[in-house]
Coordinates of C-alpha atoms and ligand atoms in Angstrom, one line a residue:
M1 CA -14.3 114.9 -28.4
E2 CA -11.0 114.2 -26.5
I3 CA -8.6 112.1 -28.4
W4 CA -7.1 109.7 -26.0
F5 CA -3.5 108.9 -26.7
N6 CA -3.9 105.4 -24.9
P7 CA -7.4 104.3 -25.1
A8 CA -6.6 101.4 -22.9
R9 CA -5.4 103.4 -20.0
E10 CA -8.3 106.0 -20.3
L11 CA -10.7 103.0 -20.3
D12 CA -9.1 101.6 -17.3
A13 CA -9.5 104.9 -15.4
L14 CA -13.2 105.2 -16.6
L15 CA -14.0 101.8 -15.5
R16 CA -12.4 102.2 -12.0
K17 CA -14.5 105.4 -11.6
A18 CA -17.7 103.6 -12.8
A19 CA -17.1 100.7 -10.4
A20 CA -16.9 102.9 -7.5
Q21 CA -20.2 104.4 -8.4
T22 CA -21.9 101.1 -8.9
P23 CA -23.2 99.7 -5.3
L24 CA -23.0 96.1 -6.5
F25 CA -19.2 96.4 -6.8
G26 CA -18.8 96.8 -3.0
D27 CA -15.9 98.8 -1.3
A28 CA -12.9 96.9 -2.5
P29 CA -11.0 98.5 -5.3
F30 CA -11.9 97.2 -8.8
A31 CA -9.0 96.2 -11.3
P32 CA -10.5 96.3 -14.7
E33 CA -7.8 94.2 -16.4
I34 CA -8.1 95.8 -19.8
R35 CA -6.8 93.4 -22.7
P36 CA -6.7 93.6 -26.4
A37 CA -10.0 92.0 -27.5
D38 CA -10.8 89.4 -30.1
P39 CA -10.9 91.7 -33.1
R40 CA -14.3 90.3 -34.1
F41 CA -15.7 91.9 -30.9
G42 CA -13.9 95.0 -30.5
D43 CA -10.6 96.6 -29.5
F44 CA -10.4 96.2 -25.8
Q45 CA -11.8 93.6 -23.3
A46 CA -12.3 94.3 -19.6
N47 CA -11.7 90.9 -17.9
G48 CA -11.6 92.2 -14.3
V49 CA -15.3 91.7 -13.4
L50 CA -14.7 87.9 -13.2
A51 CA -12.2 88.2 -10.3
H52 CA -14.1 90.8 -8.7
A53 CA -17.3 88.8 -8.7
K54 CA -15.6 85.7 -7.5
A55 CA -14.2 87.8 -4.4
L56 CA -17.7 89.0 -3.7
K57 CA -19.4 85.8 -4.5
A58 CA -21.6 87.7 -7.0
N59 CA -22.8 86.8 -10.4
P60 CA -20.3 88.2 -12.7
R61 CA -22.8 89.0 -15.6
A62 CA -25.0 90.9 -13.2
L63 CA -21.9 92.9 -12.1
A64 CA -20.8 93.5 -15.7
T65 CA -24.4 94.5 -16.7
A66 CA -24.5 97.0 -13.8
L67 CA -21.1 98.5 -14.8
V68 CA -22.1 99.1 -18.3
E69 CA -25.4 100.8 -17.0
T70 CA -23.4 103.0 -14.8
L71 CA -21.1 104.0 -17.7
K72 CA -24.2 104.7 -19.9
N73 CA -26.1 106.8 -17.1
S74 CA -23.1 108.9 -15.8
G75 CA -23.1 112.1 -17.7
A76 CA -19.4 112.5 -17.8
L77 CA -18.7 109.0 -19.0
D78 CA -21.6 109.1 -21.4
S79 CA -20.3 111.8 -23.6
A80 CA -16.9 110.0 -23.9
L81 CA -18.8 106.8 -24.8
D82 CA -21.0 108.4 -27.3
D83 CA -18.2 110.2 -29.1
T84 CA -15.3 107.7 -29.0
L85 CA -16.3 104.2 -28.0
V86 CA -19.1 101.8 -28.4
T87 CA -19.6 99.1 -26.0
T88 CA -20.3 96.1 -27.8
G89 CA -21.7 94.3 -24.9
I90 CA -21.1 91.6 -22.5
A91 CA -19.5 88.3 -23.6
G92 CA -19.4 84.9 -21.9
P93 CA -19.4 85.0 -18.2
G94 CA -18.8 88.5 -17.8
F95 CA -16.2 90.1 -20.2
I96 CA -17.1 93.6 -21.4
N97 CA -16.1 94.5 -25.1
F98 CA -15.2 97.9 -26.2
A99 CA -14.9 99.0 -29.8
L100 CA -13.4 102.3 -31.0
T101 CA -15.6 103.9 -33.6
P102 CA -13.9 104.7 -37.2
K103 CA -14.7 108.2 -36.3
F104 CA -12.2 108.1 -33.4
L105 CA -9.7 106.1 -35.4
D106 CA -9.7 108.9 -38.0
A107 CA -9.5 111.5 -35.4
W108 CA -6.6 109.8 -33.7
L109 CA -4.6 109.3 -36.8
E110 CA -5.0 113.1 -37.4
R111 CA -3.9 113.9 -33.8
Y112 CA -1.0 111.6 -33.4
A113 CA 0.9 112.4 -36.4
D114 CA 4.6 112.3 -35.4
A115 CA 7.1 111.6 -32.7
D116 CA 6.5 114.8 -30.8
A117 CA 2.8 113.9 -30.4
F118 CA 3.6 110.4 -29.3
R119 CA 6.0 111.8 -26.9
A120 CA 3.6 114.2 -25.4
G121 CA 1.0 111.5 -25.2
A122 CA 3.4 109.0 -23.5
S123 CA 5.0 111.5 -21.0
A124 CA 2.2 110.9 -18.4
L125 CA 4.1 107.9 -17.1
Y126 CA 7.4 109.4 -16.1
A127 CA 7.1 113.0 -16.3
G128 CA 8.8 114.9 -13.7
K129 CA 10.6 111.8 -12.2
R130 CA 14.3 111.9 -11.8
V131 CA 15.4 108.3 -12.6
V132 CA 19.0 107.0 -12.4
I133 CA 19.6 104.0 -14.6
D134 CA 22.9 101.8 -13.7
Y135 CA 24.2 99.9 -16.9
P136 CA 26.2 98.7 -18.6
S137 CA 28.3 98.7 -15.4
A138 CA 30.9 96.2 -16.6
N139 CA 34.0 95.1 -14.5
T140 CA 37.2 96.5 -15.4
A141 CA 40.4 94.5 -16.8
K142 CA 38.3 92.1 -18.8
Q143 CA 37.5 92.2 -22.4
M144 CA 33.8 92.4 -23.4
H145 CA 32.4 89.2 -24.3
V146 CA 28.8 88.0 -25.4
G147 CA 27.9 88.2 -21.7
H148 CA 28.2 92.0 -21.9
L149 CA 25.5 92.3 -24.6
R150 CA 22.3 92.1 -22.5
P151 CA 23.2 94.8 -20.1
I152 CA 24.1 97.0 -22.9
V153 CA 21.2 96.3 -25.2
I154 CA 18.5 95.9 -22.6
G155 CA 19.9 99.0 -20.6
E156 CA 19.9 101.1 -23.5
A157 CA 16.4 100.3 -24.7
I158 CA 15.0 100.9 -21.2
A159 CA 16.8 104.1 -20.9
R160 CA 15.4 105.3 -24.3
L161 CA 11.9 104.2 -23.4
L162 CA 11.9 106.0 -20.0
Q163 CA 13.4 109.2 -21.5
F164 CA 10.6 109.0 -24.2
C165 CA 8.0 108.5 -21.5
G166 CA 9.1 111.7 -19.8
A167 CA 11.9 110.6 -17.2
D168 CA 14.5 113.0 -16.4
L169 CA 17.3 110.5 -16.7
V170 CA 20.7 109.9 -15.6
R171 CA 22.7 107.0 -17.2
D172 CA 25.2 106.1 -14.6
N173 CA 27.9 103.6 -15.7
H174 CA 28.7 101.9 -12.4
I175 CA 31.9 100.1 -13.5
G176 CA 33.4 97.3 -11.2
D177 CA 36.9 99.1 -10.7
W178 CA 37.7 98.3 -7.3
G179 CA 38.1 95.2 -5.1
T180 CA 40.1 92.0 -4.6
N181 CA 40.9 91.3 -8.2
F182 CA 43.0 94.4 -8.4
G183 CA 45.5 92.9 -5.7
T184 CA 45.8 89.8 -8.0
L185 CA 46.3 91.9 -11.0
I186 CA 48.9 94.3 -9.5
Y187 CA 50.7 91.2 -8.1
A188 CA 50.9 89.6 -11.5
I189 CA 51.9 92.8 -13.5
K190 CA 54.7 93.2 -11.0
R191 CA 55.9 89.8 -10.8
A192 CA 56.0 89.6 -14.7
G193 CA 58.0 92.8 -14.7
A194 CA 55.5 94.3 -17.2
D195 CA 55.3 97.9 -18.2
A196 CA 51.5 98.7 -17.5
T197 CA 51.5 101.6 -19.9
N198 CA 52.1 99.4 -22.6
L199 CA 49.6 96.6 -21.8
G200 CA 46.3 96.2 -23.8
L201 CA 43.1 94.7 -22.2
E202 CA 44.0 91.2 -23.6
D203 CA 47.4 91.2 -21.9
L204 CA 45.7 92.5 -18.6
E205 CA 43.4 89.4 -18.9
G206 CA 46.1 87.1 -19.5
L207 CA 48.1 88.4 -16.5
Y208 CA 44.9 88.3 -14.3
K209 CA 44.4 84.6 -15.1
E210 CA 48.1 83.8 -14.3
G211 CA 48.0 85.7 -11.1
S212 CA 44.7 84.1 -9.9
A213 CA 45.9 80.6 -10.8
L214 CA 48.9 81.4 -8.6
T215 CA 47.0 82.6 -5.6
K216 CA 44.8 79.7 -5.7
A217 CA 47.8 77.3 -5.8
D218 CA 50.2 79.0 -3.4
P219 CA 49.3 80.7 -0.1
A220 CA 52.4 82.9 -0.3
A221 CA 51.1 84.3 -3.6
L222 CA 47.9 84.9 -2.1
D223 CA 49.3 86.9 0.7
A224 CA 51.3 88.9 -1.6
A225 CA 48.3 89.8 -3.7
R226 CA 46.5 90.8 -0.6
A227 CA 49.4 92.9 0.4
E228 CA 49.1 94.6 -3.0
L229 CA 45.2 95.2 -2.4
V230 CA 45.9 96.7 1.1
K231 CA 48.6 99.0 -0.4
L232 CA 46.3 100.1 -3.0
Q233 CA 43.5 100.7 -0.6
A234 CA 46.0 102.8 1.6
G235 CA 46.7 105.0 -1.4
D236 CA 50.2 103.8 -2.1
P237 CA 51.4 105.8 -5.1
E238 CA 52.9 103.0 -7.2
N239 CA 49.7 100.7 -6.9
T240 CA 47.5 103.8 -7.4
R241 CA 49.3 104.6 -10.6
L242 CA 49.1 100.9 -11.8
W243 CA 45.4 100.8 -10.9
E244 CA 44.7 104.1 -12.9
T245 CA 46.4 102.7 -15.8
I246 CA 44.3 99.4 -15.7
V247 CA 41.0 101.3 -15.5
A248 CA 42.1 103.7 -18.3
V249 CA 42.9 100.8 -20.6
S250 CA 39.6 99.3 -19.9
N251 CA 37.6 102.3 -20.4
A252 CA 39.2 103.0 -23.8
A253 CA 38.4 99.3 -24.9
F254 CA 34.8 99.7 -23.5
Q255 CA 34.4 103.1 -25.3
E256 CA 34.9 101.4 -28.8
M257 CA 32.0 98.9 -27.9
Y258 CA 29.7 101.8 -26.6
D259 CA 30.3 103.9 -29.7
L260 CA 29.5 100.8 -32.0
L261 CA 26.2 100.3 -29.9
G262 CA 25.2 103.8 -29.4
V263 CA 25.6 103.9 -25.6
K264 CA 26.5 107.1 -23.9
P265 CA 26.7 107.1 -20.2
D266 CA 26.0 110.5 -18.4
V267 CA 28.4 109.6 -15.6
T268 CA 30.8 106.8 -15.0
L269 CA 31.0 106.6 -11.1
G270 CA 32.5 103.1 -10.4
E271 CA 32.8 101.3 -7.3
S272 CA 36.2 103.1 -6.5
F273 CA 34.1 106.5 -6.6
Y274 CA 32.4 105.2 -3.1
R275 CA 35.5 104.1 -1.4
D276 CA 35.8 107.1 0.7
K277 CA 31.9 107.2 1.2
V278 CA 31.6 103.7 2.9
G279 CA 32.6 104.9 6.3
R280 CA 29.3 106.8 6.8
V281 CA 27.5 103.5 5.8
Y282 CA 29.2 101.4 8.5
Q283 CA 28.7 104.1 11.1
E284 CA 25.0 104.8 10.3
L285 CA 24.1 101.1 9.9
T286 CA 25.9 100.2 13.2
D287 CA 24.4 103.0 15.1
A288 CA 20.9 102.1 13.8
G289 CA 21.5 98.5 15.2
L290 CA 21.1 97.2 11.7
A291 CA 24.7 96.0 11.1
E292 CA 26.7 93.8 13.5
E293 CA 30.1 92.0 13.6
S294 CA 30.2 88.4 12.5
D295 CA 33.5 86.4 12.3
G296 CA 35.2 89.8 11.9
A297 CA 33.1 91.1 9.1
L298 CA 30.2 93.6 9.2
V299 CA 27.0 92.1 8.3
V300 CA 23.2 92.8 8.0
W301 CA 20.6 90.0 8.7
H302 CA 17.1 90.1 7.7
D303 CA 15.3 87.8 10.1
E304 CA 12.0 88.2 8.6
H305 CA 13.3 86.8 5.3
P306 CA 13.3 82.9 4.9
R307 CA 16.9 82.9 3.2
F308 CA 18.6 86.1 4.7
A309 CA 17.6 85.4 8.4
R310 CA 20.3 84.4 10.9
S311 CA 18.6 81.0 11.3
A312 CA 18.6 80.1 7.6
E313 CA 20.4 77.1 6.3
P314 CA 22.9 77.8 4.6
S315 CA 23.1 81.3 6.4
Q316 CA 23.6 84.1 3.9
P317 CA 24.3 87.4 5.8
F318 CA 24.5 90.7 3.7
I319 CA 28.2 91.3 4.1
I320 CA 29.1 95.0 4.0
R321 CA 32.6 95.0 5.4
K322 CA 35.0 92.1 4.8
K323 CA 37.2 90.5 7.5
D324 CA 40.2 92.4 6.4
G325 CA 38.4 95.7 6.8
A326 CA 37.9 96.3 3.1
S327 CA 34.8 97.6 1.4
N328 CA 32.9 95.3 -0.7
Y329 CA 30.0 95.1 -3.5
G330 CA 27.6 95.5 -0.7
S331 CA 29.1 98.6 1.1
T332 CA 29.7 100.5 -2.3
D333 CA 26.2 99.7 -3.5
L334 CA 24.8 101.2 -0.2
A335 CA 26.9 104.2 -0.5
T336 CA 25.7 104.5 -4.2
I337 CA 22.1 104.5 -3.1
L338 CA 22.7 107.3 -0.6
Y339 CA 24.7 109.2 -3.4
R340 CA 22.0 108.8 -5.8
S341 CA 19.2 110.1 -3.5
E342 CA 21.3 112.9 -2.0
H343 CA 23.3 114.0 -5.2
F344 CA 21.1 113.2 -7.9
H345 CA 17.8 113.5 -6.0
A346 CA 16.7 110.3 -7.6
D347 CA 13.0 109.2 -7.4
E348 CA 13.9 105.8 -8.8
C349 CA 17.0 103.8 -9.4
I350 CA 17.1 101.0 -11.9
Y351 CA 19.8 98.3 -12.0
V352 CA 20.3 96.2 -15.1
T353 CA 22.3 93.0 -14.5
D354 CA 22.0 89.4 -14.9
G355 CA 19.7 87.1 -12.8
R356 CA 22.4 85.6 -10.8
Q357 CA 22.7 88.9 -8.8
Q358 CA 19.1 88.8 -7.5
D359 CA 20.0 87.9 -4.0
H360 CA 22.3 90.8 -3.8
F361 CA 19.8 93.2 -4.9
Q362 CA 17.1 91.7 -2.6
Q363 CA 19.5 92.2 0.4
L364 CA 20.6 95.5 -0.8
F365 CA 17.1 96.9 -1.1
L366 CA 16.0 95.3 2.2
T367 CA 18.9 96.9 3.9
A368 CA 18.4 100.2 2.3
E369 CA 14.8 100.4 3.3
K370 CA 15.5 99.7 6.9
W371 CA 18.5 102.1 6.9
F372 CA 16.6 105.1 5.5
A373 CA 13.6 104.4 7.8
A374 CA 15.9 104.3 10.8
M375 CA 17.5 107.7 9.7
R376 CA 14.0 109.3 9.4
A377 CA 13.2 108.0 12.6
K378 CA 16.1 110.1 13.9
G379 CA 14.5 113.0 12.3
E380 CA 16.8 113.1 9.2
G381 CA 14.8 114.0 6.1
R382 CA 16.0 111.1 3.8
K383 CA 14.0 109.8 1.0
L384 CA 14.7 106.4 -0.4
P385 CA 14.3 106.2 -4.1
V386 CA 11.9 103.4 -5.6
L387 CA 14.6 100.4 -6.3
R388 CA 14.2 98.2 -9.1
H389 CA 16.3 95.4 -10.3
V390 CA 15.9 94.7 -14.0
W391 CA 17.4 91.2 -14.3
F392 CA 17.8 89.1 -17.4
G393 CA 18.5 85.5 -18.2
A394 CA 21.4 83.9 -20.2
I395 CA 22.3 83.7 -23.8
L396 CA 22.4 80.0 -24.7
G397 CA 24.3 78.2 -27.7
D398 CA 22.6 75.5 -29.7
D399 CA 23.6 73.0 -27.0
G400 CA 21.3 74.7 -24.6
R401 CA 24.4 75.9 -22.5
A402 CA 26.0 79.4 -22.0
I403 CA 27.3 80.4 -25.4
K404 CA 31.0 79.7 -26.0
T405 CA 33.4 79.5 -28.8
K406 CA 34.6 76.2 -30.1
S407 CA 37.7 76.3 -27.9
G408 CA 35.4 76.9 -24.8
N409 CA 36.3 80.7 -24.3
P410 CA 33.7 83.3 -24.1
V411 CA 32.7 84.7 -27.5
R412 CA 34.3 88.2 -27.8
L413 CA 31.6 91.0 -28.2
K414 CA 33.6 92.8 -31.0
A415 CA 33.9 89.4 -33.0
L416 CA 30.1 88.7 -32.6
L417 CA 29.3 92.2 -33.8
D418 CA 31.7 92.0 -36.9
E419 CA 30.2 88.5 -37.8
A420 CA 26.6 90.0 -37.7
T421 CA 27.7 92.8 -40.0
A422 CA 29.5 90.4 -42.4
R423 CA 26.6 88.0 -42.4
A424 CA 24.1 90.9 -43.0
A425 CA 26.4 92.2 -46.0
A426 CA 26.3 88.8 -47.7
I427 CA 22.5 88.8 -47.5
I428 CA 22.1 92.4 -48.6
A429 CA 24.4 91.9 -51.6
E430 CA 22.3 89.1 -52.6
K431 CA 19.0 90.8 -52.2
N432 CA 20.0 94.2 -53.6
P433 CA 23.3 93.8 -55.7
S434 CA 22.6 97.4 -57.4
L435 CA 23.3 99.2 -54.0
P436 CA 26.5 101.3 -54.0
E437 CA 29.2 99.5 -52.0
D438 CA 29.4 102.3 -49.1
E439 CA 25.8 102.3 -48.7
R440 CA 25.6 98.6 -48.5
A441 CA 28.3 98.6 -45.7
C442 CA 26.3 101.1 -43.8
I443 CA 23.0 99.0 -44.2
A444 CA 24.9 95.8 -43.3
Q445 CA 25.9 97.3 -39.9
T446 CA 22.5 98.6 -39.3
V447 CA 20.9 95.1 -40.1
G448 CA 23.5 93.0 -38.5
I449 CA 23.8 94.8 -35.1
G450 CA 20.1 95.5 -35.2
A451 CA 19.4 91.9 -35.6
I452 CA 21.5 91.0 -32.6
R453 CA 19.7 93.7 -30.5
Y454 CA 16.4 92.7 -31.5
A455 CA 16.7 89.1 -30.8
D456 CA 17.5 89.9 -27.3
L457 CA 15.0 92.5 -26.7
S458 CA 12.1 90.5 -28.4
Q459 CA 12.4 87.9 -25.7
N460 CA 10.9 88.4 -22.3
R461 CA 14.1 89.4 -20.6
T462 CA 13.9 87.1 -17.5
L463 CA 14.1 84.1 -19.9
D464 CA 17.3 82.5 -21.3
Y465 CA 17.4 82.6 -25.0
T466 CA 19.1 80.6 -27.6
F467 CA 21.3 82.5 -30.0
S468 CA 20.8 81.5 -33.7
W469 CA 22.3 83.3 -36.5
Q470 CA 19.5 81.9 -38.9
K471 CA 16.6 83.0 -36.8
L472 CA 17.8 86.5 -36.0
L473 CA 18.7 87.4 -39.6
T474 CA 15.7 86.2 -41.4
F475 CA 13.6 88.5 -43.3
E476 CA 10.4 86.7 -42.3
G477 CA 9.4 86.5 -38.6
N478 CA 9.8 88.7 -35.5
T479 CA 13.2 90.1 -36.5
A480 CA 14.9 93.5 -37.0
P481 CA 15.5 92.7 -40.8
Y482 CA 11.6 92.1 -41.2
L483 CA 10.8 95.4 -39.3
L484 CA 13.7 97.3 -41.2
Y485 CA 12.4 96.1 -44.6
A486 CA 8.9 97.2 -43.7
V487 CA 9.8 100.7 -43.0
A488 CA 11.9 100.8 -46.2
R489 CA 9.2 99.6 -48.2
I490 CA 6.9 102.5 -46.9
H491 CA 9.5 104.9 -47.8
S492 CA 9.7 103.5 -51.3
I493 CA 5.9 104.1 -51.7
F494 CA 6.4 107.7 -50.8
R495 CA 9.4 108.0 -53.2
K496 CA 7.0 106.8 -56.1
A497 CA 4.2 109.0 -55.0
G498 CA 6.5 112.1 -54.9
V499 CA 5.4 113.2 -51.6
T500 CA 7.2 112.8 -48.1
P501 CA 5.5 111.0 -45.2
E502 CA 5.3 114.3 -43.4
V503 CA 3.2 115.6 -46.1
S504 CA 1.7 112.3 -46.5
G505 CA -1.3 113.1 -48.8
L506 CA -2.5 115.8 -51.3
L507 CA -6.1 116.1 -50.1
P508 CA -7.9 115.9 -46.7
P509 CA -8.1 112.0 -46.2
A510 CA -11.5 110.3 -46.7
P511 CA -12.6 108.4 -43.8
L512 CA -11.3 104.9 -43.3
E513 CA -13.2 102.6 -45.2
T514 CA -12.0 99.1 -46.1
E515 CA -11.6 96.2 -43.7
T516 CA -7.7 96.2 -43.9
E517 CA -7.5 100.0 -43.6
I518 CA -9.5 99.7 -40.2
A519 CA -7.6 96.8 -39.1
L520 CA -4.3 98.6 -39.7
A521 CA -5.6 101.7 -37.9
R522 CA -6.6 99.6 -35.0
K523 CA -3.0 97.9 -34.7
L524 CA -1.6 101.5 -34.9
L525 CA -3.8 102.4 -31.8
T526 CA -2.3 99.5 -29.8
F527 CA 1.0 101.1 -29.9
P528 CA 0.7 103.6 -26.9
A529 CA -0.5 100.8 -24.8
A530 CA 2.5 98.5 -25.8
L531 CA 4.8 101.6 -25.2
E532 CA 3.3 102.2 -21.7
Q533 CA 3.4 98.6 -20.7
A534 CA 7.1 98.2 -21.9
C535 CA 7.8 101.2 -19.9
A536 CA 5.9 100.2 -16.8
E537 CA 7.2 96.8 -16.5
L538 CA 10.6 97.6 -18.0
R539 CA 10.2 95.0 -20.6
P540 CA 11.0 96.0 -24.0
H541 CA 9.6 92.9 -25.7
F542 CA 6.0 94.1 -25.2
L543 CA 7.1 96.9 -27.7
C544 CA 8.7 94.4 -30.1
T545 CA 5.5 92.2 -30.3
C546 CA 3.5 95.3 -31.1
L547 CA 6.0 96.5 -33.9
F548 CA 5.8 92.9 -35.3
E549 CA 2.1 92.7 -35.5
L550 CA 2.0 96.4 -36.7
A551 CA 4.2 95.3 -39.7
G552 CA 2.0 92.3 -40.2
A553 CA -1.2 94.5 -40.4
Y554 CA 0.6 96.8 -42.7
S555 CA 1.7 94.0 -45.1
T556 CA -2.0 92.6 -45.1
F557 CA -3.2 96.1 -45.9
N558 CA -0.7 96.6 -48.6
N559 CA -1.4 93.4 -50.3
A560 CA -5.1 94.1 -50.3
D561 CA -5.4 97.9 -50.9
K562 CA -3.3 99.6 -53.5
V563 CA -2.1 102.8 -52.1
L564 CA -1.3 104.9 -55.2
V565 CA -4.7 104.9 -56.6
D566 CA -6.1 107.6 -58.9
D567 CA -8.9 108.7 -56.5
L568 CA -7.0 111.3 -54.5
A569 CA -9.0 111.2 -51.5
V570 CA -8.6 107.3 -51.1
R571 CA -4.9 107.8 -52.0
S572 CA -4.6 110.5 -49.2
R573 CA -6.1 108.3 -46.6
R574 CA -3.9 105.3 -47.5
L575 CA -0.8 107.4 -47.6
R576 CA -1.7 108.6 -44.2
L577 CA -1.9 105.1 -42.8
C578 CA 1.5 104.4 -44.5
A579 CA 3.0 107.5 -42.9
R580 CA 1.6 106.6 -39.5
T581 CA 2.8 103.1 -39.6
A582 CA 6.3 104.3 -40.7
T583 CA 6.2 106.8 -37.7
A584 CA 5.3 104.2 -35.1
L585 CA 7.8 101.6 -36.6
T586 CA 10.5 104.3 -36.6
I587 CA 9.7 105.4 -33.0
G588 CA 9.8 101.8 -31.9
L589 CA 12.9 100.6 -33.6
R590 CA 14.8 103.9 -32.4
L591 CA 13.7 103.2 -28.8
L592 CA 15.1 99.7 -29.3
G593 CA 18.5 101.3 -30.4
I594 CA 17.9 100.5 -34.1
E595 CA 18.1 103.2 -36.6
P596 CA 15.7 102.7 -39.6
L597 CA 16.8 102.9 -43.1
L598 CA 15.3 104.7 -45.9
R599 CA 16.0 101.9 -48.2
M600 CA 17.9 98.5 -48.1
Ligands
LIG701 N1 29.8 95.3 -12.2 C1 28.7 94.4 -12.1 C2 28.9 93.1 -12.9 O1 29.6 93.2 -13.7 C3 27.5 95.0 -12.2 C4 27.1 96.3 -11.5 C5 25.7 96.6 -11.4 N2 25.4 97.9 -10.6 C6 25.5 97.9 -9.3 N3 25.1 99.1 -8.7 N4 25.6 97.0 -8.5 O2 28.3 92.1 -12.6

């Protein structure tokens, strides 16, 4: 019997094959739409017959019946079905239910025992693929505030997910370290007569605010700031030194946040890295007839697109070189795609930014597609990576607006994380006063920062979410504290039993028996599908939902079935379920950037 890692994925493949062999299904490809089933009927339900029948104007029940018949008759499929799955028949207008046998559940629990087995099972998705993931990619010369949380937290979770699923990953921190604002900042530093080597990030931020107010109010100041920028872009030594100092101060401050949040970029190739690589972009796009001058700027139109066409109102060309001849976000991003393709041989590039940049990335991707196609047409072997924009919504305060401090300033990231740790410390001190002080501090940091991360990741990322200390720190509900506590509770059972989860039992486990054991095993088997769905759609909340449900099934099991019973075969099988639950929760939490605790 073949022990499928992700039965949902295998079933999908089986059904596609069976449909191709079933004349009633016609020639159009069949999408099985495998979903978790109502537990009373089985583990999975194939819903796709309905849509297929509708398209064919056929009777869905007849189609479903014919498909099940093919599955049963085909030799190869038969053995899989006999050993591993039972079709429990056709429900309603044409849903097909599948139930895994207890024998399969047992074999699965035996086979997928640790993180390595899970990794091997999941590696089908991204194995052999070179992926460049672009995050957190903050802009320099500004302190990190609450708005920087999502690219860090979501980017890191997606990076870990992809790596776990076999991707050969490059984490590229594409910092915003070039552009107009440096003219303003240098102008302000010089005007204040400040010594740049002694400035902190806060000072820089203040100076930038001053400079930007001045340039708005006074055309002469604006000209002066522009002149500083032109000098910087021309390689003027003094301005280059100032710029380097600004970038170094920013990077040191960012590093503190990365350390706290476990982010380790492989490379930091900011916008400035591409400043000498944009010439080729202008040249190739102009030669290919894709870019043209407009009001002195170099722009690309996409006439097939409703909003990016020449004729659109308001018109929104993709600007790749500004009037003053300077490169911009568009040109550096185009050069970046070329570099990632040529230097990193990327198969896929993933960009993690907020939703307000959707237009930029749509225009960027459209332009890159046409550009690479034009170069290929000229006989240049150029391969465009798959380009994906992973965008996210805003973090809202209780008033439903973007979260701010009482004085209306953005909440500093460091202050937010410190507050999370302090609040968690107070809760832990109350729950477990006997813990030694230093261990408590450590636990508080994991729980506090973990809670912030999890609150962000458990929401579908494209939605805005409302920040609430109370909600994210509660031990009841879909939160990090709840999941961390579930893992710690399992470890305490093993401590009591005097064995480690790796050993898990003393005897070969007896087959699963009680309803709650079977329910927990079935929940465990939904983990691979959740993992793969999170990875395929680059949406970590699928994983969170699964972990939450798994912890719930575990808690039901734990309340109904005593684990440390005298009958050693029963004790073994229950300990094995505990161990597998701990493994799945641990893998899941780590992928989300949260390190599980042995006790709390
Ligand atoms: N620096 C940009 C920002 O803070 C994000 C950069 C994203 N990456 C990119 N290649 N455009 O909004």
